Coordinates of C-alpha atoms and ligand atoms in Angstrom, one line a residue:
M1 CA 31.6 -22.8 41.3
A2 CA 35.0 -20.5 42.3
T3 CA 38.0 -22.7 42.4
E4 CA 40.9 -21.9 44.9
T5 CA 44.3 -22.5 42.7
F6 CA 47.0 -24.3 44.7
S7 CA 50.3 -24.2 43.0
P8 CA 53.5 -23.7 44.8
S9 CA 55.6 -23.8 41.4
R10 CA 53.5 -20.9 39.9
S11 CA 55.0 -17.0 40.2
A12 CA 53.4 -14.2 39.5
E13 CA 55.6 -13.9 36.5
A14 CA 54.0 -17.4 35.3
P15 CA 51.6 -17.7 32.1
T16 CA 47.8 -17.9 32.7
D17 CA 46.6 -21.3 32.5
F18 CA 44.9 -21.4 28.8
L19 CA 43.0 -24.7 30.3
P20 CA 41.7 -23.6 33.5
L21 CA 40.6 -27.1 35.2
Q22 CA 38.0 -27.5 38.5
G23 CA 38.8 -31.0 38.5
T24 CA 37.5 -34.6 37.3
D25 CA 33.5 -34.2 36.3
Y26 CA 33.2 -37.7 35.6
V27 CA 34.4 -40.7 35.0
E28 CA 31.9 -42.5 32.0
F29 CA 32.2 -46.2 31.2
Y30 CA 30.9 -48.2 28.2
V31 CA 30.0 -51.8 29.7
G32 CA 27.8 -54.8 28.2
N33 CA 24.9 -54.2 30.7
A34 CA 25.1 -51.0 32.4
K35 CA 22.1 -51.8 34.4
Q36 CA 24.3 -54.4 36.2
A37 CA 27.1 -51.8 36.2
A38 CA 25.8 -49.3 38.2
H39 CA 23.8 -52.5 41.0
Y40 CA 27.6 -53.8 40.7
Y41 CA 29.4 -50.0 41.9
K42 CA 26.1 -49.4 44.0
T43 CA 26.4 -52.4 45.9
A44 CA 30.4 -53.5 45.8
F45 CA 31.4 -49.7 45.8
G46 CA 29.2 -47.7 48.0
F47 CA 27.7 -45.5 45.1
Q48 CA 24.3 -43.9 45.0
S49 CA 21.8 -43.3 42.3
L50 CA 21.7 -40.4 40.6
A51 CA 20.8 -39.9 37.8
Y52 CA 19.2 -41.8 34.1
A53 CA 18.9 -41.8 30.0
G54 CA 17.4 -43.9 28.0
P55 CA 14.6 -44.8 25.9
E56 CA 12.4 -43.2 28.5
T57 CA 13.9 -40.1 28.3
G58 CA 13.9 -39.8 24.9
V59 CA 17.6 -41.5 23.6
K60 CA 17.9 -43.7 21.3
D61 CA 21.0 -45.7 20.9
R62 CA 21.8 -45.6 24.4
A63 CA 21.2 -46.4 28.3
S64 CA 23.4 -44.7 31.1
Y65 CA 23.4 -44.8 34.8
V66 CA 24.8 -42.0 37.2
V67 CA 26.1 -43.0 40.1
R68 CA 27.9 -40.8 42.9
Q69 CA 29.5 -41.1 46.1
N70 CA 31.0 -37.6 47.7
K71 CA 32.5 -35.7 44.8
L72 CA 32.8 -39.0 42.8
T73 CA 30.9 -39.7 39.5
F74 CA 30.5 -42.9 37.1
V75 CA 28.4 -42.6 34.0
L76 CA 28.0 -46.8 33.2
T77 CA 26.9 -46.4 29.6
T78 CA 25.8 -49.3 27.3
P79 CA 24.5 -49.4 24.1
I80 CA 20.9 -50.4 23.1
K81 CA 21.2 -50.8 19.4
N82 CA 24.5 -52.0 17.6
N83 CA 25.5 -50.0 14.8
N84 CA 27.1 -47.3 17.1
E85 CA 30.2 -46.3 18.3
I86 CA 29.2 -47.8 22.2
A87 CA 29.3 -50.8 20.8
D88 CA 32.0 -50.9 18.6
H89 CA 34.1 -49.8 21.5
I90 CA 32.9 -52.2 23.6
A91 CA 33.2 -55.1 21.0
R92 CA 37.1 -54.2 20.5
H93 CA 38.0 -53.3 24.0
G94 CA 35.4 -54.7 26.6
D95 CA 34.3 -52.6 29.7
G96 CA 36.4 -50.0 29.9
V97 CA 36.8 -46.2 30.8
K98 CA 35.7 -44.1 27.4
V99 CA 35.6 -40.3 29.4
L100 CA 37.6 -38.6 32.0
A101 CA 35.2 -35.8 32.0
L102 CA 36.7 -32.2 33.5
K103 CA 35.1 -29.6 35.2
V104 CA 35.6 -26.4 33.7
E105 CA 34.2 -23.0 33.7
D106 CA 34.1 -22.5 30.3
A107 CA 33.8 -25.6 28.0
T108 CA 33.9 -23.1 24.3
S109 CA 37.7 -21.8 25.6
A110 CA 38.6 -25.2 26.8
W111 CA 37.7 -26.4 23.0
E112 CA 39.5 -23.5 21.5
E113 CA 42.5 -23.3 23.6
T114 CA 43.2 -27.5 23.0
T115 CA 41.9 -27.8 19.3
K116 CA 44.2 -24.7 18.1
R117 CA 47.5 -26.3 19.8
S118 CA 46.2 -29.6 17.8
G119 CA 44.7 -31.3 19.5
K120 CA 42.1 -33.6 18.1
S121 CA 38.6 -32.7 18.2
Y122 CA 35.7 -35.1 19.5
L123 CA 32.9 -32.6 20.0
E124 CA 32.2 -29.0 19.4
P125 CA 31.3 -27.0 22.2
A126 CA 27.4 -28.0 22.4
T127 CA 24.5 -26.9 25.1
L128 CA 22.5 -28.8 26.1
K129 CA 19.3 -27.6 27.4
D130 CA 16.3 -28.4 29.8
D131 CA 14.3 -27.2 32.5
D132 CA 17.0 -26.9 35.1
G133 CA 18.9 -24.5 32.8
E134 CA 22.2 -25.7 30.8
V135 CA 25.0 -27.3 30.8
V136 CA 27.9 -26.5 27.9
M137 CA 29.8 -29.7 26.6
S138 CA 32.7 -30.4 24.3
G139 CA 35.8 -32.8 24.3
I140 CA 39.5 -33.9 22.6
H141 CA 40.6 -37.4 22.5
T142 CA 43.6 -38.4 24.1
Y143 CA 45.1 -41.9 24.2
G144 CA 43.7 -45.3 22.5
D145 CA 39.9 -44.6 22.1
T146 CA 39.8 -42.3 25.5
V147 CA 38.4 -38.9 25.4
H148 CA 38.1 -35.3 27.5
L149 CA 35.4 -33.9 28.3
F150 CA 35.2 -30.4 29.2
I151 CA 31.6 -29.2 31.4
E152 CA 30.8 -26.6 32.2
R153 CA 28.1 -26.5 34.3
K154 CA 27.7 -23.2 36.3
N155 CA 24.0 -22.4 34.8
Y156 CA 23.0 -26.1 35.4
S157 CA 20.9 -27.0 38.7
G158 CA 19.5 -30.4 37.6
P159 CA 20.3 -33.7 38.9
F160 CA 23.7 -34.5 36.3
M161 CA 22.6 -32.6 32.8
P162 CA 20.1 -31.6 30.3
G163 CA 18.6 -35.5 29.0
Y164 CA 19.0 -37.4 32.4
R165 CA 16.3 -37.9 34.9
K166 CA 16.6 -38.1 38.6
W167 CA 16.9 -41.5 39.3
E168 CA 15.1 -42.8 42.5
S169 CA 16.2 -46.3 43.6
V170 CA 14.8 -48.1 46.8
Y171 CA 18.0 -49.5 46.5
N172 CA 20.2 -47.3 48.2
P173 CA 23.3 -49.4 50.0
T174 CA 25.5 -47.0 52.8
G175 CA 28.8 -45.8 51.4
T176 CA 32.0 -46.4 51.8
G177 CA 33.7 -43.5 52.0
L178 CA 35.3 -43.0 48.9
L179 CA 35.4 -39.4 48.4
Y180 CA 36.4 -38.0 44.7
V181 CA 39.6 -39.2 41.5
D182 CA 42.6 -38.3 43.2
H183 CA 44.8 -39.8 39.4
C184 CA 43.9 -41.8 36.5
V185 CA 46.7 -43.7 34.9
G186 CA 47.1 -44.5 31.2
N187 CA 48.6 -46.8 29.9
V188 CA 49.8 -46.5 26.4
G189 CA 51.9 -48.4 23.5
W190 CA 55.8 -49.0 23.1
N191 CA 57.8 -45.6 22.7
Q192 CA 54.6 -44.0 23.2
M193 CA 54.7 -42.1 27.1
N194 CA 57.0 -39.2 25.5
P195 CA 54.6 -38.1 22.8
W196 CA 51.7 -38.3 25.5
V197 CA 53.7 -36.6 28.2
K198 CA 53.9 -33.6 25.3
F199 CA 50.3 -33.9 24.1
Y200 CA 49.3 -33.0 27.8
E201 CA 51.9 -30.4 27.8
E202 CA 50.9 -28.2 24.8
V203 CA 47.8 -29.2 24.1
M204 CA 46.7 -28.8 27.2
G205 CA 49.3 -27.0 29.6
F206 CA 49.8 -29.9 31.9
K207 CA 53.6 -30.3 33.5
N208 CA 55.2 -33.5 34.4
I209 CA 55.7 -33.5 37.8
L210 CA 57.4 -37.0 38.1
S211 CA 58.9 -39.6 36.0
F212 CA 60.0 -43.3 36.6
D213 CA 61.9 -45.0 34.5
D214 CA 62.4 -48.6 34.3
K215 CA 65.2 -48.9 37.1
D216 CA 62.2 -47.6 39.2
I217 CA 59.7 -50.0 38.4
S218 CA 61.0 -53.7 37.6
T219 CA 61.4 -56.6 38.7
E220 CA 63.2 -59.7 38.0
Y221 CA 60.7 -60.8 34.7
S222 CA 59.0 -57.2 33.7
A223 CA 59.3 -53.5 34.0
L224 CA 57.4 -50.3 32.9
M225 CA 58.2 -46.8 32.4
S226 CA 55.3 -43.9 33.3
K227 CA 55.2 -39.7 33.9
V228 CA 53.4 -38.0 36.0
M229 CA 51.1 -35.1 34.1
S230 CA 49.5 -32.9 36.2
N231 CA 47.5 -29.3 35.2
G232 CA 48.3 -26.5 37.3
N233 CA 46.3 -26.3 40.4
G234 CA 47.1 -30.0 40.9
Y235 CA 43.7 -31.2 40.8
V236 CA 44.1 -33.2 38.0
K237 CA 46.8 -35.7 37.6
F238 CA 47.9 -38.7 34.4
P239 CA 50.1 -40.5 34.8
I240 CA 50.8 -42.7 31.6
N241 CA 52.8 -45.6 31.6
E242 CA 54.8 -46.9 28.7
P243 CA 55.9 -51.0 29.0
A244 CA 60.4 -51.4 29.2
E245 CA 62.1 -55.0 27.9
G246 CA 62.7 -57.7 30.6
K247 CA 62.4 -61.0 30.6
K248 CA 59.2 -61.9 30.2
K249 CA 55.7 -60.2 29.4
S250 CA 54.9 -56.7 30.8
Q251 CA 51.7 -56.1 32.7
V252 CA 51.2 -52.8 30.3
E253 CA 52.0 -54.8 28.0
E254 CA 49.6 -57.9 28.9
Y255 CA 46.8 -54.6 29.6
L256 CA 47.3 -53.3 25.6
E257 CA 47.0 -57.1 24.5
F258 CA 43.3 -57.1 26.7
Y259 CA 42.6 -53.8 25.9
N260 CA 43.3 -53.9 22.0
G261 CA 45.3 -50.8 22.6
E262 CA 45.8 -47.9 24.7
G263 CA 43.2 -46.8 27.6
V264 CA 42.4 -46.2 31.0
Q265 CA 44.2 -48.7 33.2
H266 CA 43.3 -47.7 36.9
V267 CA 41.5 -44.9 38.8
A268 CA 42.5 -43.9 41.8
L269 CA 39.5 -42.9 44.5
A270 CA 40.6 -41.3 47.7
T271 CA 39.7 -42.0 50.9
H272 CA 40.2 -39.9 54.6
N273 CA 40.4 -43.7 56.3
I274 CA 41.3 -46.4 54.1
I275 CA 41.4 -48.9 56.7
E276 CA 38.0 -48.6 57.2
T277 CA 37.0 -48.4 53.6
V278 CA 38.9 -51.1 52.1
T279 CA 37.6 -53.6 55.3
E280 CA 34.0 -51.9 54.0
L281 CA 34.4 -52.8 50.2
R282 CA 36.6 -56.3 50.9
N283 CA 32.8 -57.2 53.2
R284 CA 31.4 -56.5 50.0
G285 CA 33.7 -58.9 47.7
V286 CA 35.6 -56.7 46.2
E287 CA 39.1 -58.2 45.2
F288 CA 42.7 -56.2 46.2
V289 CA 45.7 -57.9 45.2
K290 CA 47.6 -60.3 47.5
I291 CA 50.6 -58.9 49.3
P292 CA 52.9 -61.1 50.7
E293 CA 53.4 -61.2 54.6
S294 CA 57.2 -60.2 53.8
Y295 CA 56.2 -56.6 52.9
Y296 CA 55.1 -56.0 56.7
A297 CA 58.4 -57.4 58.0
T298 CA 60.4 -54.6 57.2
V299 CA 58.1 -51.4 55.7
L300 CA 58.3 -49.5 58.8
D301 CA 62.4 -49.2 58.5
R302 CA 61.7 -47.4 54.6
V303 CA 59.1 -45.4 55.9
G304 CA 58.8 -44.5 60.1
H305 CA 56.4 -44.1 62.2
I306 CA 52.8 -44.0 61.2
D307 CA 49.7 -42.9 63.2
E308 CA 47.8 -46.3 61.7
D309 CA 48.5 -49.7 63.7
L310 CA 50.5 -52.3 61.0
K311 CA 47.5 -55.2 62.0
P312 CA 45.1 -53.9 59.8
L313 CA 47.5 -52.7 57.2
S314 CA 48.8 -56.0 56.8
E315 CA 45.4 -58.1 57.0
L316 CA 43.8 -56.1 54.4
G317 CA 47.1 -55.9 52.4
I318 CA 47.5 -51.9 52.7
L319 CA 51.3 -50.7 50.9
I320 CA 52.6 -47.3 53.1
D321 CA 55.0 -45.1 51.3
R322 CA 56.6 -42.3 52.3
D323 CA 58.2 -39.1 50.8
E324 CA 59.7 -35.4 51.5
E325 CA 56.0 -34.2 52.4
G326 CA 54.3 -37.6 53.9
Y327 CA 53.6 -40.8 53.7
L328 CA 50.2 -42.4 51.8
L329 CA 48.4 -45.3 52.3
Q330 CA 47.4 -47.3 49.2
I331 CA 46.0 -50.6 47.6
F332 CA 45.0 -51.7 44.5
S333 CA 41.9 -53.9 43.1
K334 CA 42.3 -56.8 40.9
P335 CA 40.8 -55.9 37.6
V336 CA 36.7 -55.5 37.6
E337 CA 36.3 -57.5 35.0
D338 CA 36.8 -60.7 32.8
R339 CA 39.9 -58.9 31.1
P340 CA 42.9 -58.3 32.8
T341 CA 42.2 -54.7 32.2
L342 CA 40.7 -51.5 34.4
F343 CA 41.5 -51.8 38.4
F344 CA 40.8 -49.6 40.8
E345 CA 43.4 -47.9 43.7
I346 CA 42.5 -46.7 46.6
I347 CA 44.2 -44.0 48.8
Q348 CA 44.6 -42.4 51.6
R349 CA 47.0 -39.5 51.7
K350 CA 48.6 -37.9 54.8
G351 CA 51.1 -35.0 53.5
A352 CA 52.6 -37.5 50.4
K353 CA 52.1 -35.8 47.1
S354 CA 54.0 -38.8 44.8
F355 CA 52.3 -42.0 44.0
G356 CA 54.3 -44.4 46.0
K357 CA 57.3 -45.5 44.1
G358 CA 58.4 -47.4 47.4
N359 CA 55.9 -50.1 46.8
F360 CA 56.2 -50.5 42.8
K361 CA 58.6 -53.6 43.4
A362 CA 56.2 -55.3 46.1
L363 CA 53.3 -54.2 44.4
F364 CA 54.6 -55.5 40.5
E365 CA 55.9 -58.6 42.2
A366 CA 52.5 -59.8 43.7
I367 CA 50.5 -58.4 40.2
E368 CA 53.2 -60.8 38.5
R369 CA 52.2 -63.6 40.3
E370 CA 48.4 -63.2 39.3
Q371 CA 49.6 -62.4 35.9
A372 CA 51.1 -66.2 35.6
E373 CA 48.3 -67.5 37.1
R374 CA 46.1 -66.0 33.4
G375 CA 49.2 -68.0 31.7
N376 CA 50.2 -64.0 30.5
L377 CA 53.7 -63.9 31.7
Ligands
FE2_401 FE1 48.1 -45.4 41.0

C-alpha cells in the first residue's frame, strides 16, 4: 500500500526515515480467556469477527481471535497449555497488551535497521505462507514485556495472516464508530522515561514532539511526567509516562504495582463523532471515568467556541481541550480488567494534534478518586 508521508517539520535535506511505518497493523492482547474477551470487544466496543487460529488450524499452544472495526484490529490470544510464554505473561501481568504491531513495507529491513541500532531482537524476519500469499514479520522488544512486531503484508490477500482462518460468526453486533489507533501510551518505572525516549529516538528514529513535566500533570496528591514520541509521518505516536513524587501514590505507580512492571497504560481509539460513539459504548456497558459537573461550568472559558452542544458532552463526561491548531474531545474508560491497569481513551480530533494537557488536572483528580476507592492512593 502506498503511503503519503505527512511531516511539516521534514525538509528536503532531512535524512530518509530508516524505519518508514504505515501505521498500526494490530494490537495483540494476552488474556486469560480469549473466547470471552473477543465476545466483550464485539459486544461492548462493536468489533466484528475476522479470523481465528488455534488447535483446529494447527496451532498447538494458543488460541487467537482477531476482531476488526474499520482500521482497528485487535488480536485476543490465550494459552491452552501452561508452560509457555503466554501463560507466564498472564501469570505476571494479568490481561494486557503484548504486541504493538506496526505495518511496514519491508519487515526484514525494519528488523535490520532497528537491531543494528541496539534494538533487542524478539523475532528474526520470518516468512509465513499459505494459499493467499505471504506475510513477513519480525520484531523487537520495547518496555517491560511488550514488543513491537513489524508486519509486511503487501503480498497477502487472506483475512488476517497465514495460520489463521476466516472467522464467520452468526453474532455480528453493529459498530460504534471506532476508526483507528490514535496513540498508545506506555507506563515505565521511576527515572525510566528518558531512557525509553532515547530508545525510540535511536532505535526507531522517532522524535519527541511534546513533553509534560510534573508541574503540568500534578494534583494535590500525585504526579507523573510524560513525553510523546512520534514517527516521521506522525502515523504512530507513543507517549511514555513515568511516575513523579507527590504526597501520595502516582497513578503510574499503581499501574506498575498491579501490572508487575512496565507496560501499555492506554490505547487511544479515534472516532469522527465522539458523542455518538460514547453514547453507544455506554449503552453497551463500557464504563468511563466520571468527571465532576464543575468542569463544564468553566470549560468554554478555557477552550472557546466548539461546534458541539455542551449538554451531551457533560452528560457523557467528555473532556475538551484546545491547542494552536484546533480542539479535541476525549474521554477515558475505567480499566477493562479487574487490575487497575489497561484502559481505553476515545478521542475525536478537530484540528488539535496534542493530547489534552488542559484536562490533565480534572482528569487525574477524577482518576485519583477511583484510586482512593480501591485503597491505592
Ligand atoms: Fe491518551
